[in-house]
Amino acid sequence: MTASIHSLNPAPSLDPLVALTAPDMNAVNRVILARMQSEVPLIPELAGHLIAGGGKRMRPMLTCASAALCQYPGSRHHMLAAAVEFIHTATLLHDDVVDGSGTRRGKRTANLIWGNPASVLVGDFLFSRAFELMVEDGSLKVLKILSRASAIIAEGEVAQLTAQRQIGTSEDTYLQIIEAKTAALFAAACHIAPVVAEAGEEAQEALNAFGRNLGIAFQLVDDAIDYTSEAKTSGKDLGDDFREGKMTLPIILAYARGSADDRVFWKQAVAGERTGDEDLAHAINLFHATGAIADTLERARTYARRALDNLAPFPAGKAKAALTQAVEFAVARAY
């Protein structure tokens, strides 16, 4: 039996997940604050700009919620959830440099304020802190999971860079990229909890798959939102992916389904020759005409249903209910 994405909650929210994990996240945030400190003042200043920048802390919350789902009574997951957040923050710092981004979460990016070199180096510092926390935990399996995820994320970012402005990028290639650059860390964040809880292989495999499917759904929605949400809700400017020539699923589908004239437009747009406001408006019209946005969101719902199926082995309770609503929120959110 396959779970469905339904409307039991008229407006799905992260509030149950936030409430469930609040005590744990207080401890995680204390670790984050302590470990981002340095005798070099620029490091905590720059890192704090992004870490305190209004992010949802989705990944460390997933670690804490997964630990609750496995009825883990200890505290090892606090340092590991902090490590997950450091890995995520480091990748954001590096991404903004690569993309030349000027806005994230509605604020100026660190690279715009302090410059690219400082952003890259502070990102490296946070990666190092993450690995310190992993080593301190002492579990080789946890170290393997998180270090492998870090390598996969880097591979995904490089793959996305090589696919940029390549109109021939296939849907399969795109899915491989988002599974690496986004879903790998979601999966690892969930997977490490049953490891520290000493849960069985079934629980570990289920939560690993849950995180991966949720991460893919999350990124698919992000890629659709780039063309449907204003900066005040998405935290970035409408059409950033379009102007940067990123081959996301909406463009891949619109190009495949378009007329000969449409394909000429897409080739020029992806090559960076048509990136003005009128071109973006035309692109959005083509998305709607070909059903590219609607189908991208439907793919997201498919992966979300798989994520809900992955929770089947676990008993009902607050943790399972919070994770279920988090999945629903991921595909219904406007930001």
Short mmCIF file of C-alpha atoms in Angstrom, two decimals:
data_model
loop_
_atom_site.label_atom_id
_atom_site.label_comp_id
_atom_site.label_asym_id
_atom_site.label_seq_id
_atom_site.Cartn_x
_atom_site.Cartn_y
_atom_site.Cartn_z
CA MET A 1 0.00 0.00 0.00
CA THR A 2 1.34 3.39 -1.00
CA ALA A 3 0.85 6.45 1.17
CA SER A 4 -0.66 9.51 -0.39
CA ILE A 5 -0.07 13.22 -0.09
CA HIS A 6 -3.39 14.47 1.17
CA SER A 7 -4.91 17.53 2.77
CA LEU A 8 -5.61 16.32 6.32
CA ASN A 9 -3.68 19.43 7.28
CA PRO A 10 -5.12 22.34 5.24
CA ALA A 11 -1.80 24.15 5.55
CA PRO A 12 1.02 21.66 6.24
CA SER A 13 3.60 23.10 8.57
CA LEU A 14 6.97 22.41 10.11
CA ASP A 15 5.54 23.44 13.50
CA PRO A 16 5.08 19.85 14.76
CA LEU A 17 8.67 19.04 13.77
CA VAL A 18 9.93 22.23 15.41
CA ALA A 19 7.96 21.47 18.61
CA LEU A 20 9.11 17.85 18.70
CA THR A 21 12.79 18.72 18.30
CA ALA A 22 12.89 22.00 20.27
CA PRO A 23 14.78 20.67 23.32
CA ASP A 24 17.24 18.79 21.12
CA MET A 25 17.69 21.75 18.80
CA ASN A 26 18.51 24.01 21.75
CA ALA A 27 21.39 21.65 22.50
CA VAL A 28 22.36 21.47 18.82
CA ASN A 29 22.40 25.27 18.57
CA ARG A 30 24.67 25.47 21.61
CA VAL A 31 27.12 23.13 19.85
CA ILE A 32 26.89 25.20 16.66
CA LEU A 33 27.54 28.44 18.52
CA ALA A 34 30.49 26.99 20.42
CA ARG A 35 32.12 25.31 17.45
CA MET A 36 31.84 28.23 15.01
CA GLN A 37 34.03 30.33 17.32
CA SER A 38 37.59 31.16 16.35
CA GLU A 39 40.38 33.51 17.38
CA VAL A 40 40.13 34.89 13.84
CA PRO A 41 37.17 37.30 14.20
CA LEU A 42 36.09 37.10 10.55
CA ILE A 43 35.26 33.39 10.88
CA PRO A 44 32.43 33.61 13.46
CA GLU A 45 31.27 36.91 11.93
CA LEU A 46 30.88 35.48 8.43
CA ALA A 47 29.64 32.06 9.55
CA GLY A 48 27.14 33.65 11.92
CA HIS A 49 25.75 35.78 9.09
CA LEU A 50 24.54 32.65 7.31
CA ILE A 51 23.88 30.35 10.26
CA ALA A 52 21.72 32.99 11.96
CA GLY A 53 20.14 34.01 8.66
CA GLY A 54 16.69 32.57 9.15
CA GLY A 55 17.13 29.06 7.75
CA LYS A 56 14.70 26.35 8.80
CA ARG A 57 17.46 24.05 10.15
CA MET A 58 15.62 21.27 8.32
CA ARG A 59 18.50 18.80 8.18
CA PRO A 60 19.53 18.82 11.87
CA MET A 61 15.85 18.73 12.82
CA LEU A 62 15.53 15.57 10.72
CA THR A 63 18.43 14.04 12.65
CA CYS A 64 16.75 14.86 15.95
CA ALA A 65 13.31 13.69 14.80
CA SER A 66 14.76 10.44 13.45
CA ALA A 67 16.42 9.86 16.82
CA ALA A 68 13.04 10.40 18.52
CA LEU A 69 11.42 8.01 16.04
CA CYS A 70 13.98 5.37 17.10
CA GLN A 71 13.33 6.23 20.78
CA TYR A 72 16.98 7.12 21.33
CA PRO A 73 17.45 8.42 24.91
CA GLY A 74 21.01 9.74 24.61
CA SER A 75 22.64 12.93 23.35
CA ARG A 76 25.21 11.85 20.74
CA HIS A 77 22.91 13.06 17.98
CA HIS A 78 23.30 16.68 19.15
CA MET A 79 26.92 16.95 17.99
CA LEU A 80 26.15 15.00 14.84
CA ALA A 81 23.19 17.22 13.96
CA ALA A 82 25.52 20.21 14.38
CA ALA A 83 27.97 18.51 12.03
CA VAL A 84 25.17 18.09 9.48
CA GLU A 85 24.33 21.80 9.72
CA PHE A 86 27.99 22.76 9.32
CA ILE A 87 28.27 20.63 6.18
CA HIS A 88 25.11 22.24 4.80
CA THR A 89 26.28 25.78 5.64
CA ALA A 90 29.69 25.16 4.08
CA THR A 91 28.07 24.01 0.84
CA LEU A 92 25.85 27.13 0.80
CA LEU A 93 28.89 29.39 1.19
CA HIS A 94 30.65 27.62 -1.66
CA ASP A 95 27.50 27.53 -3.82
CA ASP A 96 26.98 31.27 -3.56
CA VAL A 97 30.54 31.85 -4.74
CA VAL A 98 30.14 29.47 -7.68
CA ASP A 99 26.76 30.93 -8.65
CA GLY A 100 27.73 34.54 -8.03
CA SER A 101 24.60 34.86 -5.89
CA GLY A 102 23.72 38.13 -4.22
CA THR A 103 20.74 37.05 -2.12
CA ARG A 104 20.01 34.11 0.14
CA ARG A 105 17.05 33.86 2.53
CA GLY A 106 16.24 37.46 1.67
CA LYS A 107 19.64 38.77 2.83
CA ARG A 108 22.84 39.72 1.06
CA THR A 109 25.11 36.72 0.63
CA ALA A 110 28.38 36.44 2.54
CA ASN A 111 30.42 36.55 -0.66
CA LEU A 112 28.80 39.86 -1.59
CA ILE A 113 29.69 41.34 1.80
CA TRP A 114 33.11 39.82 2.53
CA GLY A 115 34.21 38.60 -0.91
CA ASN A 116 34.67 35.20 -2.52
CA PRO A 117 37.99 34.20 -0.91
CA ALA A 118 36.68 34.72 2.63
CA SER A 119 33.47 32.80 1.87
CA VAL A 120 35.34 29.82 0.45
CA LEU A 121 37.81 29.70 3.32
CA VAL A 122 35.16 29.99 6.03
CA GLY A 123 33.25 27.24 4.25
CA ASP A 124 36.39 25.11 4.50
CA PHE A 125 36.60 25.96 8.22
CA LEU A 126 33.02 24.74 8.76
CA PHE A 127 33.73 21.51 6.89
CA SER A 128 36.70 20.98 9.20
CA ARG A 129 34.57 21.61 12.27
CA ALA A 130 32.03 19.08 11.00
CA PHE A 131 34.72 16.41 10.69
CA GLU A 132 36.01 17.22 14.17
CA LEU A 133 32.53 16.56 15.54
CA MET A 134 32.25 13.29 13.62
CA VAL A 135 35.60 12.07 14.94
CA GLU A 136 34.69 13.04 18.50
CA ASP A 137 31.55 10.92 18.25
CA GLY A 138 33.80 7.90 17.72
CA SER A 139 31.59 5.83 15.44
CA LEU A 140 33.30 4.68 12.26
CA LYS A 141 29.91 3.97 10.68
CA VAL A 142 28.69 7.50 11.36
CA LEU A 143 31.98 8.89 10.04
CA LYS A 144 31.60 6.79 6.89
CA ILE A 145 28.00 7.95 6.32
CA LEU A 146 28.72 11.67 6.73
CA SER A 147 32.08 11.70 4.97
CA ARG A 148 30.61 9.80 2.03
CA ALA A 149 27.71 12.24 1.88
CA SER A 150 30.19 15.16 1.83
CA ALA A 151 32.01 13.63 -1.13
CA ILE A 152 28.76 12.94 -2.98
CA ILE A 153 27.60 16.54 -2.44
CA ALA A 154 30.84 17.85 -3.94
CA GLU A 155 30.44 15.51 -6.91
CA GLY A 156 26.88 16.74 -7.38
CA GLU A 157 27.96 20.36 -7.36
CA VAL A 158 30.65 19.67 -9.96
CA ALA A 159 28.15 17.73 -12.08
CA GLN A 160 25.72 20.67 -11.89
CA LEU A 161 28.49 23.04 -12.92
CA THR A 162 29.34 20.93 -15.98
CA ALA A 163 25.64 20.72 -16.92
CA GLN A 164 25.18 24.49 -16.64
CA ARG A 165 24.14 26.05 -19.96
CA GLN A 166 24.02 22.57 -21.56
CA ILE A 167 20.61 22.38 -23.23
CA GLY A 168 21.08 18.66 -23.93
CA THR A 169 21.09 17.75 -20.23
CA SER A 170 18.78 14.77 -19.73
CA GLU A 171 16.21 14.23 -17.02
CA ASP A 172 18.22 11.27 -15.75
CA THR A 173 21.33 13.44 -15.41
CA TYR A 174 19.33 16.11 -13.62
CA LEU A 175 17.95 13.58 -11.13
CA GLN A 176 21.45 12.24 -10.49
CA ILE A 177 22.62 15.80 -9.76
CA ILE A 178 19.87 16.63 -7.27
CA GLU A 179 20.16 13.25 -5.59
CA ALA A 180 23.83 14.04 -5.02
CA LYS A 181 23.80 17.75 -4.19
CA THR A 182 20.66 17.80 -2.04
CA ALA A 183 19.25 14.37 -1.22
CA ALA A 184 22.55 12.85 -0.05
CA LEU A 185 22.70 15.10 3.02
CA PHE A 186 19.00 14.63 3.80
CA ALA A 187 19.59 10.87 3.67
CA ALA A 188 22.71 11.03 5.85
CA ALA A 189 21.01 13.31 8.38
CA CYS A 190 18.27 10.71 8.86
CA HIS A 191 20.54 7.65 8.60
CA ILE A 192 22.92 8.55 11.42
CA ALA A 193 20.11 8.64 14.02
CA PRO A 194 19.25 4.92 13.93
CA VAL A 195 22.97 4.16 13.92
CA VAL A 196 23.57 5.98 17.23
CA ALA A 197 20.29 4.53 18.53
CA GLU A 198 21.61 1.05 17.67
CA ALA A 199 18.43 0.33 15.74
CA GLY A 200 18.31 -2.58 13.30
CA GLU A 201 19.21 -2.58 9.62
CA GLU A 202 15.56 -2.23 8.62
CA ALA A 203 15.25 1.06 10.51
CA GLN A 204 18.56 2.32 9.12
CA GLU A 205 17.62 1.49 5.54
CA ALA A 206 14.13 2.95 5.96
CA LEU A 207 15.35 6.28 7.34
CA ASN A 208 18.14 6.50 4.77
CA ALA A 209 15.56 6.03 1.99
CA PHE A 210 13.14 8.41 3.71
CA GLY A 211 15.73 11.18 3.77
CA ARG A 212 16.76 10.58 0.18
CA ASN A 213 13.20 10.66 -1.17
CA LEU A 214 12.33 13.72 0.92
CA GLY A 215 15.48 15.48 -0.31
CA ILE A 216 14.63 14.83 -3.94
CA ALA A 217 11.08 16.09 -3.41
CA PHE A 218 12.43 19.14 -1.60
CA GLN A 219 14.78 20.05 -4.47
CA LEU A 220 12.16 19.48 -7.16
CA VAL A 221 9.89 21.95 -5.37
CA ASP A 222 12.79 24.40 -5.00
CA ASP A 223 13.40 24.25 -8.75
CA ALA A 224 9.74 24.91 -9.49
CA ILE A 225 9.58 27.73 -6.94
CA ASP A 226 12.35 29.56 -8.79
CA TYR A 227 9.75 30.41 -11.43
CA THR A 228 6.64 30.86 -9.26
CA SER A 229 7.63 32.61 -6.02
CA GLU A 230 8.68 36.16 -5.29
CA ALA A 231 11.89 37.00 -3.43
CA LYS A 232 10.03 37.91 -0.25
CA THR A 233 8.85 34.30 0.12
CA SER A 234 11.59 32.29 -1.62
CA GLY A 235 14.56 34.26 -0.30
CA LYS A 236 15.99 34.72 -3.78
CA ASP A 237 15.06 36.62 -6.91
CA LEU A 238 12.50 35.18 -9.31
CA GLY A 239 14.25 33.41 -12.18
CA ASP A 240 17.74 33.14 -10.68
CA ASP A 241 18.14 29.63 -12.11
CA PHE A 242 16.99 30.91 -15.52
CA ARG A 243 19.57 33.68 -15.62
CA GLU A 244 22.33 31.35 -14.41
CA GLY A 245 21.55 28.79 -17.12
CA LYS A 246 20.83 26.00 -14.65
CA MET A 247 19.28 22.97 -16.31
CA THR A 248 16.51 22.18 -13.87
CA LEU A 249 13.52 19.93 -14.60
CA PRO A 250 11.11 22.72 -15.66
CA ILE A 251 13.47 23.75 -18.49
CA ILE A 252 14.25 20.14 -19.44
CA LEU A 253 10.53 19.34 -19.77
CA ALA A 254 9.60 22.61 -21.53
CA TYR A 255 12.43 22.16 -24.04
CA ALA A 256 11.47 18.54 -24.77
CA ARG A 257 7.80 19.43 -25.27
CA GLY A 258 8.25 22.74 -27.11
CA SER A 259 7.82 23.66 -30.77
CA ALA A 260 10.77 24.35 -33.05
CA ASP A 261 10.53 28.07 -32.21
CA ASP A 262 10.33 27.29 -28.52
CA ARG A 263 13.47 25.20 -28.73
CA VAL A 264 15.34 28.03 -30.41
CA PHE A 265 14.31 30.28 -27.53
CA TRP A 266 15.42 27.76 -24.92
CA LYS A 267 18.80 27.25 -26.60
CA GLN A 268 19.38 31.00 -26.62
CA ALA A 269 18.15 31.45 -23.06
CA VAL A 270 20.25 28.63 -21.61
CA ALA A 271 23.27 29.93 -23.51
CA GLY A 272 22.81 33.28 -21.73
CA GLU A 273 21.68 35.20 -24.81
CA ARG A 274 18.10 35.86 -23.64
CA THR A 275 17.92 36.52 -19.91
CA GLY A 276 15.99 39.78 -19.62
CA ASP A 277 12.71 40.28 -17.79
CA GLU A 278 10.69 39.84 -20.99
CA ASP A 279 12.57 36.61 -21.72
CA LEU A 280 11.83 35.33 -18.22
CA ALA A 281 8.15 36.17 -18.65
CA HIS A 282 8.13 34.28 -21.96
CA ALA A 283 9.84 31.31 -20.29
CA ILE A 284 7.20 31.24 -17.55
CA ASN A 285 4.46 31.27 -20.20
CA LEU A 286 6.11 28.30 -21.91
CA PHE A 287 6.34 26.44 -18.61
CA HIS A 288 2.60 26.80 -18.13
CA ALA A 289 1.79 25.99 -21.76
CA THR A 290 3.78 22.74 -21.63
CA GLY A 291 2.79 21.77 -18.10
CA ALA A 292 6.46 21.76 -17.07
CA ILE A 293 5.94 23.37 -13.65
CA ALA A 294 2.87 21.27 -12.85
CA ASP A 295 4.68 18.07 -13.79
CA THR A 296 7.77 19.03 -11.79
CA LEU A 297 5.55 19.45 -8.73
CA GLU A 298 3.82 16.13 -9.48
CA ARG A 299 7.24 14.41 -9.57
CA ALA A 300 7.92 15.99 -6.19
CA ARG A 301 4.69 14.51 -4.84
CA THR A 302 5.72 11.10 -6.17
CA TYR A 303 8.96 11.19 -4.20
CA ALA A 304 7.10 12.54 -1.18
CA ARG A 305 4.74 9.56 -1.29
CA ARG A 306 7.76 7.27 -1.36
CA ALA A 307 9.15 9.05 1.69
CA LEU A 308 5.88 8.46 3.54
CA ASP A 309 6.02 4.79 2.57
CA ASN A 310 9.51 4.60 4.09
CA LEU A 311 8.02 5.52 7.49
CA ALA A 312 5.73 2.47 7.46
CA PRO A 313 7.96 0.26 9.68
CA PHE A 314 7.80 2.76 12.55
CA PRO A 315 5.03 2.93 15.16
CA ALA A 316 2.55 5.78 15.28
CA GLY A 317 3.42 8.63 17.59
CA LYS A 318 4.46 12.28 17.74
CA ALA A 319 7.74 11.69 15.89
CA LYS A 320 6.12 9.86 12.98
CA ALA A 321 3.33 12.43 12.79
CA ALA A 322 5.82 15.32 12.76
CA LEU A 323 7.90 13.70 10.01
CA THR A 324 4.76 12.97 8.00
CA GLN A 325 3.69 16.60 8.14
CA ALA A 326 7.24 17.70 7.29
CA VAL A 327 6.93 15.71 4.06
CA GLU A 328 3.60 17.35 3.30
CA PHE A 329 5.11 20.75 4.03
CA ALA A 330 8.02 20.07 1.66
CA VAL A 331 5.69 19.75 -1.31
CA ALA A 332 3.20 22.44 -0.27
CA ARG A 333 5.57 25.18 0.86
CA ALA A 334 5.95 28.59 -0.78
CA TYR A 335 9.52 29.14 0.38
#
